[in-house]
PDB file of C-alpha atoms and ligand atoms in Angstrom:
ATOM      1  CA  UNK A   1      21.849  63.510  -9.452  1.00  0.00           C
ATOM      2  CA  UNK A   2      25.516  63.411  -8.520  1.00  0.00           C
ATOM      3  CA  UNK A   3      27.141  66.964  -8.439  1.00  0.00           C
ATOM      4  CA  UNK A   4      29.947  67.997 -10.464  1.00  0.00           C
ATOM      5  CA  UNK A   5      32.480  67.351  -7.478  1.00  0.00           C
ATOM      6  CA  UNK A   6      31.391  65.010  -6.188  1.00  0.00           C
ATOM      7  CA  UNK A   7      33.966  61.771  -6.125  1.00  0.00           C
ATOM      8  CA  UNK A   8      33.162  58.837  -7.845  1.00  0.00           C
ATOM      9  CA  UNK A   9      35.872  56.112  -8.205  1.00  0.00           C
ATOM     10  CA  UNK A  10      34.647  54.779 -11.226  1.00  0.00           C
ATOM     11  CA  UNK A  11      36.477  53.236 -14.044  1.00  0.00           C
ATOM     12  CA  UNK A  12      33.137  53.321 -16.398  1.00  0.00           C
ATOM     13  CA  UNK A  13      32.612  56.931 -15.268  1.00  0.00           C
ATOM     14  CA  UNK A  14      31.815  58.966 -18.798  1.00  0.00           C
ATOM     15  CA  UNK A  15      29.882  56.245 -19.571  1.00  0.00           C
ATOM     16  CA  UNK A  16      26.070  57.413 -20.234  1.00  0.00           C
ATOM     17  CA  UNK A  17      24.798  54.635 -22.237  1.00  0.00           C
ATOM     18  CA  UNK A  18      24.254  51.184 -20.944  1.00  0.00           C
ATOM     19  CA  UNK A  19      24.694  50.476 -25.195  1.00  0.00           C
ATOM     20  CA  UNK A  20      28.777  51.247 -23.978  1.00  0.00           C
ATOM     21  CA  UNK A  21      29.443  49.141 -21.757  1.00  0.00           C
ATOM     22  CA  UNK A  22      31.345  45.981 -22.456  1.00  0.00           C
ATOM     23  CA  UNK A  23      29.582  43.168 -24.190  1.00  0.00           C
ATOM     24  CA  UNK A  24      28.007  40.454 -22.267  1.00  0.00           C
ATOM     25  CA  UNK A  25      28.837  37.015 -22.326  1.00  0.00           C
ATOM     26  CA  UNK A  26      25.785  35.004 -22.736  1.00  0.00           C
ATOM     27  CA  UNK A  27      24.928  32.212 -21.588  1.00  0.00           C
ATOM     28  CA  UNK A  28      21.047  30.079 -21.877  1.00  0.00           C
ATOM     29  CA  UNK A  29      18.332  28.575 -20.203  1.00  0.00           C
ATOM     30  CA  UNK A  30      15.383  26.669 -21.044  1.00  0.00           C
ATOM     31  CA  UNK A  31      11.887  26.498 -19.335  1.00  0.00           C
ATOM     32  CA  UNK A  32      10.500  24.907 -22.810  1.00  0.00           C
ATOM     33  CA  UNK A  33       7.944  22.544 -22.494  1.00  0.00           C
ATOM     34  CA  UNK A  34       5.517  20.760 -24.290  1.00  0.00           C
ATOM     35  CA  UNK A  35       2.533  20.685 -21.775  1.00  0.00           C
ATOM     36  CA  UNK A  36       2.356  22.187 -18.496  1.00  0.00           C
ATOM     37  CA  UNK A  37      -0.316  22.183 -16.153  1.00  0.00           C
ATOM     38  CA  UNK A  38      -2.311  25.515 -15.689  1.00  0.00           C
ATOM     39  CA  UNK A  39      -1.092  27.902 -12.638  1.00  0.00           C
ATOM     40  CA  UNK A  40      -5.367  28.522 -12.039  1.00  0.00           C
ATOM     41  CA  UNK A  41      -6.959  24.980 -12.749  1.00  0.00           C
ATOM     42  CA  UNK A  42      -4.218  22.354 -13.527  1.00  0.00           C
ATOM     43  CA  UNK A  43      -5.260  21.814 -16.395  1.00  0.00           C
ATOM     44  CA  UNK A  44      -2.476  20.579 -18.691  1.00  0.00           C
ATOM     45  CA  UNK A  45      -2.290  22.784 -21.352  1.00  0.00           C
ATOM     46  CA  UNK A  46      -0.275  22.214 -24.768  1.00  0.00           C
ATOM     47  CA  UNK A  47       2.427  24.994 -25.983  1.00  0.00           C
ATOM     48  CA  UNK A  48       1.378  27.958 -27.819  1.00  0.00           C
ATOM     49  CA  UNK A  49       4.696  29.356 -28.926  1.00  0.00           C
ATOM     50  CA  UNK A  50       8.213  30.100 -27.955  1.00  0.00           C
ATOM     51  CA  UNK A  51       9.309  33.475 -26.393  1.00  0.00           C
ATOM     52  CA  UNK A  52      12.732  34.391 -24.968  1.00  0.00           C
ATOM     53  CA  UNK A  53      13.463  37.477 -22.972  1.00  0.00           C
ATOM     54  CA  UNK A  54      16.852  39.045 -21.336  1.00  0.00           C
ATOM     55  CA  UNK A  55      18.199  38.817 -17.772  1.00  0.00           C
ATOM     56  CA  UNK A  56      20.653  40.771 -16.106  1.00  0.00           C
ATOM     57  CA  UNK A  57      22.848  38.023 -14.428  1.00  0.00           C
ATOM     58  CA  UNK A  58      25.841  38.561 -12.000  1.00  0.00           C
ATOM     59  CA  UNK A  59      29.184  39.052 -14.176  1.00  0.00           C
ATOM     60  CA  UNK A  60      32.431  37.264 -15.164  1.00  0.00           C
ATOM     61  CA  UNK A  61      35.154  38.705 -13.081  1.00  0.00           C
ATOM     62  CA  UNK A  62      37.872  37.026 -13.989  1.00  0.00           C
ATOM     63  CA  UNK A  63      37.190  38.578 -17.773  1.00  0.00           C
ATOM     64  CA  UNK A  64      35.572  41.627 -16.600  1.00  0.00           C
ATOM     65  CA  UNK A  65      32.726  40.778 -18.403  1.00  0.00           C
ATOM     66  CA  UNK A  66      28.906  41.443 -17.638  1.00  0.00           C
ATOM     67  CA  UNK A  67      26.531  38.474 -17.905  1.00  0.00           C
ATOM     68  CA  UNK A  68      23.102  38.216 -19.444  1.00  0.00           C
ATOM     69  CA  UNK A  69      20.823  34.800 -19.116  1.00  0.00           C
ATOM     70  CA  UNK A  70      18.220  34.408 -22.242  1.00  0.00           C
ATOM     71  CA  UNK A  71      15.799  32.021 -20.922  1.00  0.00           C
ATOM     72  CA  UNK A  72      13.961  30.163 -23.569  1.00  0.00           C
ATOM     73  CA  UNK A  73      10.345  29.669 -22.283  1.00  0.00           C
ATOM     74  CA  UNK A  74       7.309  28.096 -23.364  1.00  0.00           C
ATOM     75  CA  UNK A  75       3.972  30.329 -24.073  1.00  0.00           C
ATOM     76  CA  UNK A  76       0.901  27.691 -23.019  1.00  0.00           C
ATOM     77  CA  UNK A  77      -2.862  27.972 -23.789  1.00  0.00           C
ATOM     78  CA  UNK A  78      -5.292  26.841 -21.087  1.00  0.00           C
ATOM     79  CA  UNK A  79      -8.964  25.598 -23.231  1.00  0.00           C
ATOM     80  CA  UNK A  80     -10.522  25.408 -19.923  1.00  0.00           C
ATOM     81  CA  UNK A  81      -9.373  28.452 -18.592  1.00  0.00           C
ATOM     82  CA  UNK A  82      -8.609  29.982 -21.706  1.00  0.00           C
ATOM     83  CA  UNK A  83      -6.063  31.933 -20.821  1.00  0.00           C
ATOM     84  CA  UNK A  84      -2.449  32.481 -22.069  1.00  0.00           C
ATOM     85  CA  UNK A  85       0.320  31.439 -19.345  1.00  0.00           C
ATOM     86  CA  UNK A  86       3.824  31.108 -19.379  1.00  0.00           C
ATOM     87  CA  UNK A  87       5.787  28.391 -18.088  1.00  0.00           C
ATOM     88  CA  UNK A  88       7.394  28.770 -14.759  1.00  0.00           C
ATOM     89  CA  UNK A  89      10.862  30.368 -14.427  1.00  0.00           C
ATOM     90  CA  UNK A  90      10.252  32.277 -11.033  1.00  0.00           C
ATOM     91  CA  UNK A  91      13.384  30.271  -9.586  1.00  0.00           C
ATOM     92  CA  UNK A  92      15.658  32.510 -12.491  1.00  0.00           C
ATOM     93  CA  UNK A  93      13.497  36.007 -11.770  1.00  0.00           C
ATOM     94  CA  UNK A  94      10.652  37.739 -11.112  1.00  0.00           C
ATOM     95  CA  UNK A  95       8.507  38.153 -13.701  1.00  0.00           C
ATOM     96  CA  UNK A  96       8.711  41.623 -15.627  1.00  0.00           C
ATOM     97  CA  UNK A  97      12.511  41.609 -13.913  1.00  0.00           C
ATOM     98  CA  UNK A  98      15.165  42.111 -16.527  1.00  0.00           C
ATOM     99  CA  UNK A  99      17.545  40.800 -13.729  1.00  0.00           C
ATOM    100  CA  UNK A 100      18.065  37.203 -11.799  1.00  0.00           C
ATOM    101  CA  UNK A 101      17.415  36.709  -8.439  1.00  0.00           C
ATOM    102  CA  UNK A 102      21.090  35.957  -7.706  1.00  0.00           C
ATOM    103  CA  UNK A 103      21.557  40.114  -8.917  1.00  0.00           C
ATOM    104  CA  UNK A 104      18.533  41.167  -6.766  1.00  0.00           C
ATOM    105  CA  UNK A 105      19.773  39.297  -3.578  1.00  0.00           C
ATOM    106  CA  UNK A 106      22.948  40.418  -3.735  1.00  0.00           C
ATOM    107  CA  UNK A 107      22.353  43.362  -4.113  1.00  0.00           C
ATOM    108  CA  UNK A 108      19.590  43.916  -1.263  1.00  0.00           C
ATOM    109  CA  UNK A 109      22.260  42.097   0.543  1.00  0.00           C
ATOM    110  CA  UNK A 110      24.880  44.565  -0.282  1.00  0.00           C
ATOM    111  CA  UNK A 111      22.493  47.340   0.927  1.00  0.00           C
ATOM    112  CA  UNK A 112      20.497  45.442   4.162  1.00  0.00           C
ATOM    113  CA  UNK A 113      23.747  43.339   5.343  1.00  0.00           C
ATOM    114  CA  UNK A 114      26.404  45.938   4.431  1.00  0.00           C
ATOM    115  CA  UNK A 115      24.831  48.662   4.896  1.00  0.00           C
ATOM    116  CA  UNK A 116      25.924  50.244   1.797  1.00  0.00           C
ATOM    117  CA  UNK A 117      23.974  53.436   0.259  1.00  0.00           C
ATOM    118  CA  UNK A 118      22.175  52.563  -2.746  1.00  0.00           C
ATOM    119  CA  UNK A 119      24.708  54.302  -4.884  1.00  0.00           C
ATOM    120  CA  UNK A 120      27.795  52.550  -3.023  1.00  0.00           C
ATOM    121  CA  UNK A 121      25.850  49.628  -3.862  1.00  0.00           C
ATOM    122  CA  UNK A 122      25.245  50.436  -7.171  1.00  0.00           C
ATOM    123  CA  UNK A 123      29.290  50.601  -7.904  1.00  0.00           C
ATOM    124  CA  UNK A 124      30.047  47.926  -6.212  1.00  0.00           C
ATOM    125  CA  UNK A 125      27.462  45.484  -8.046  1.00  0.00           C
ATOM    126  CA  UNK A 126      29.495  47.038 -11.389  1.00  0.00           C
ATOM    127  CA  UNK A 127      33.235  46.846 -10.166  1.00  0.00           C
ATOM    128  CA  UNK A 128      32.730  43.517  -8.199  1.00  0.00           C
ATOM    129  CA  UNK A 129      30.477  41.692  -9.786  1.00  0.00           C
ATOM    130  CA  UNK A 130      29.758  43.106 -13.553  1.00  0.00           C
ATOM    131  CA  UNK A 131      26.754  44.347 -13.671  1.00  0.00           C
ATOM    132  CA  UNK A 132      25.007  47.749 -13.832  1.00  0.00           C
ATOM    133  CA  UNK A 133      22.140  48.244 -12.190  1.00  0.00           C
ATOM    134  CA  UNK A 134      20.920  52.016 -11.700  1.00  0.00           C
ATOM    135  CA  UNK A 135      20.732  52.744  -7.864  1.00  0.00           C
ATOM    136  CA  UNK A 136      16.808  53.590  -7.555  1.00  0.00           C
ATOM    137  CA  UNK A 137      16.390  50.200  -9.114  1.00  0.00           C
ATOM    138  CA  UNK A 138      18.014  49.017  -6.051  1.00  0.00           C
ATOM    139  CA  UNK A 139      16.331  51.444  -3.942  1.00  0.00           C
ATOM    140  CA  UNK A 140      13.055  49.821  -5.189  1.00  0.00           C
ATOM    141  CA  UNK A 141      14.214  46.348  -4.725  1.00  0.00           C
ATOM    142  CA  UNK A 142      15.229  47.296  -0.849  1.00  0.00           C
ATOM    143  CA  UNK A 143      11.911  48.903  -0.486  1.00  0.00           C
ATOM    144  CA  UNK A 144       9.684  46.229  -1.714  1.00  0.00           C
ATOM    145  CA  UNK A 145      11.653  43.817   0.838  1.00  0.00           C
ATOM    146  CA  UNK A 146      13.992  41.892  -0.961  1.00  0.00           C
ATOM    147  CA  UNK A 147      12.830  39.153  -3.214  1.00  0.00           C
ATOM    148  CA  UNK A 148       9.058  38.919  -3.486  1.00  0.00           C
ATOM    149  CA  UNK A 149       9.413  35.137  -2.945  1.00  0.00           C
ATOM    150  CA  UNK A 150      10.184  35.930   0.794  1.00  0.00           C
ATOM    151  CA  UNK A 151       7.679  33.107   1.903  1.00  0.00           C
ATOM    152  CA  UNK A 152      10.224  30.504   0.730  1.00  0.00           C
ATOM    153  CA  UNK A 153      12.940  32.633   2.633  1.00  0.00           C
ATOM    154  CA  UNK A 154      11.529  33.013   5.961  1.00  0.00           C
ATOM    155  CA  UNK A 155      15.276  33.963   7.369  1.00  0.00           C
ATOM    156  CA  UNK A 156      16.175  36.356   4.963  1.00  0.00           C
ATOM    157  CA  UNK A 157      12.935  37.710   4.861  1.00  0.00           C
ATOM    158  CA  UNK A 158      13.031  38.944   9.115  1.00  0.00           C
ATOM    159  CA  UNK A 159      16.800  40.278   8.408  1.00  0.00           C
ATOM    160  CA  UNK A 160      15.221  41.972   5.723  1.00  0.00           C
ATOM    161  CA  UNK A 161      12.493  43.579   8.117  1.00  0.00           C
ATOM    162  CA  UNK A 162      14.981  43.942  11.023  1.00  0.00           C
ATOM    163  CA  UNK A 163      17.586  45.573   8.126  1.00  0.00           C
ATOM    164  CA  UNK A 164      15.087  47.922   7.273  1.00  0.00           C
ATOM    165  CA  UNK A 165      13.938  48.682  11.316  1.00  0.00           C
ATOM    166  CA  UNK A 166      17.250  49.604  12.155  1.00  0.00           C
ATOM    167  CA  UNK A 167      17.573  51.752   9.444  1.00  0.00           C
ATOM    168  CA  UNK A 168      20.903  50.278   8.672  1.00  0.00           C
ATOM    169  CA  UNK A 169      20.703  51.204   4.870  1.00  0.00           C
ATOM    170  CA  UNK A 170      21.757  54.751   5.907  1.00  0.00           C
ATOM    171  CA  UNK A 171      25.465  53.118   5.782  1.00  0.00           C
ATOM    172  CA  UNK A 172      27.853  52.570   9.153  1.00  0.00           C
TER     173      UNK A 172
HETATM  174 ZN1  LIG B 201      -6.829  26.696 -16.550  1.00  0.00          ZN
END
């Protein structure tokens, strides 16, 4: 925790709640489908139900103005399998993330490229790009290397290792 003295140039400092900080635009995305084949067999597999759930997205800066996705997704049932899946949305966020990938890259970047401390990082996500993401949730996102889909980003991936080697994180 932050001491009493300590200086933080914040215009949201005071705030406590994430419930007061300034409304989000939103904005929506569908991954709503009627069949799509199963992630274990193939199998195409026919829509259960509808869900929607909440992302964190990278602000409006010209209004000031955090941003939150809600993705529209499909719920499918595999008979063959018979399992519950949902449909793919892994290129908008990981799944159980309540932010987007653009947020979590940019601000491992922030932390592995800039070598910003996680709390440094933390502001500047909020004053430069809108949105508020608590600084351990960065620290976790630097920890477990970035974006989990790393396999697909082979490049960002070894900065992230050679980032992490050089212990640049501890700021310049
Ligand atoms: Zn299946």
């Amino acid at each position: 925790m932050p001491g009493p003295g300590e200086y933080r140039p914040d215009p949201t400092e005071g705030i406590t709640r994430i419930e007061d900080l300034p409304k989000p635009n939103l904005s929506f995305r569908s991954r709503n489908y009627r069949r799509r084949p199963c992630p274990h067999c193939g199998s195409s597999s026919y829509r259960d139900r509808r869900a929607h759930r909440t992302l964190h997205d990278l602000g409006d800066t010209l209004t000031g103005r955090p941003r939150d996705v809600v993705v529209l997704y499909s719920q499918h049932y595999c008979t063959r399998c018979r399992k519950y899946f949902n449909a793919d949305m892994s290129d908008l966020a990981e799944p159980g993330s309540h932010y987007t990938r653009r947020v979590v890259n940019t601000a491992v970047r922030l932390v592995v490229e800039d070598g910003l401390p996680y709390r440094t990082a933390s502001w500047s996500l909020w004053r430069d790009q809108r949105v508020f993401v608590p600084y351990a949730t960065i620290q976790n996102w630097v920890e477990a290397g970035g974006e989990k889909g790393g396999a697909s980003h082979p490049h960002r991936a070894s900065r992230l290792g050679a980032g992490r080697l050089l212990g640049r994180h501890r700021g310049r």
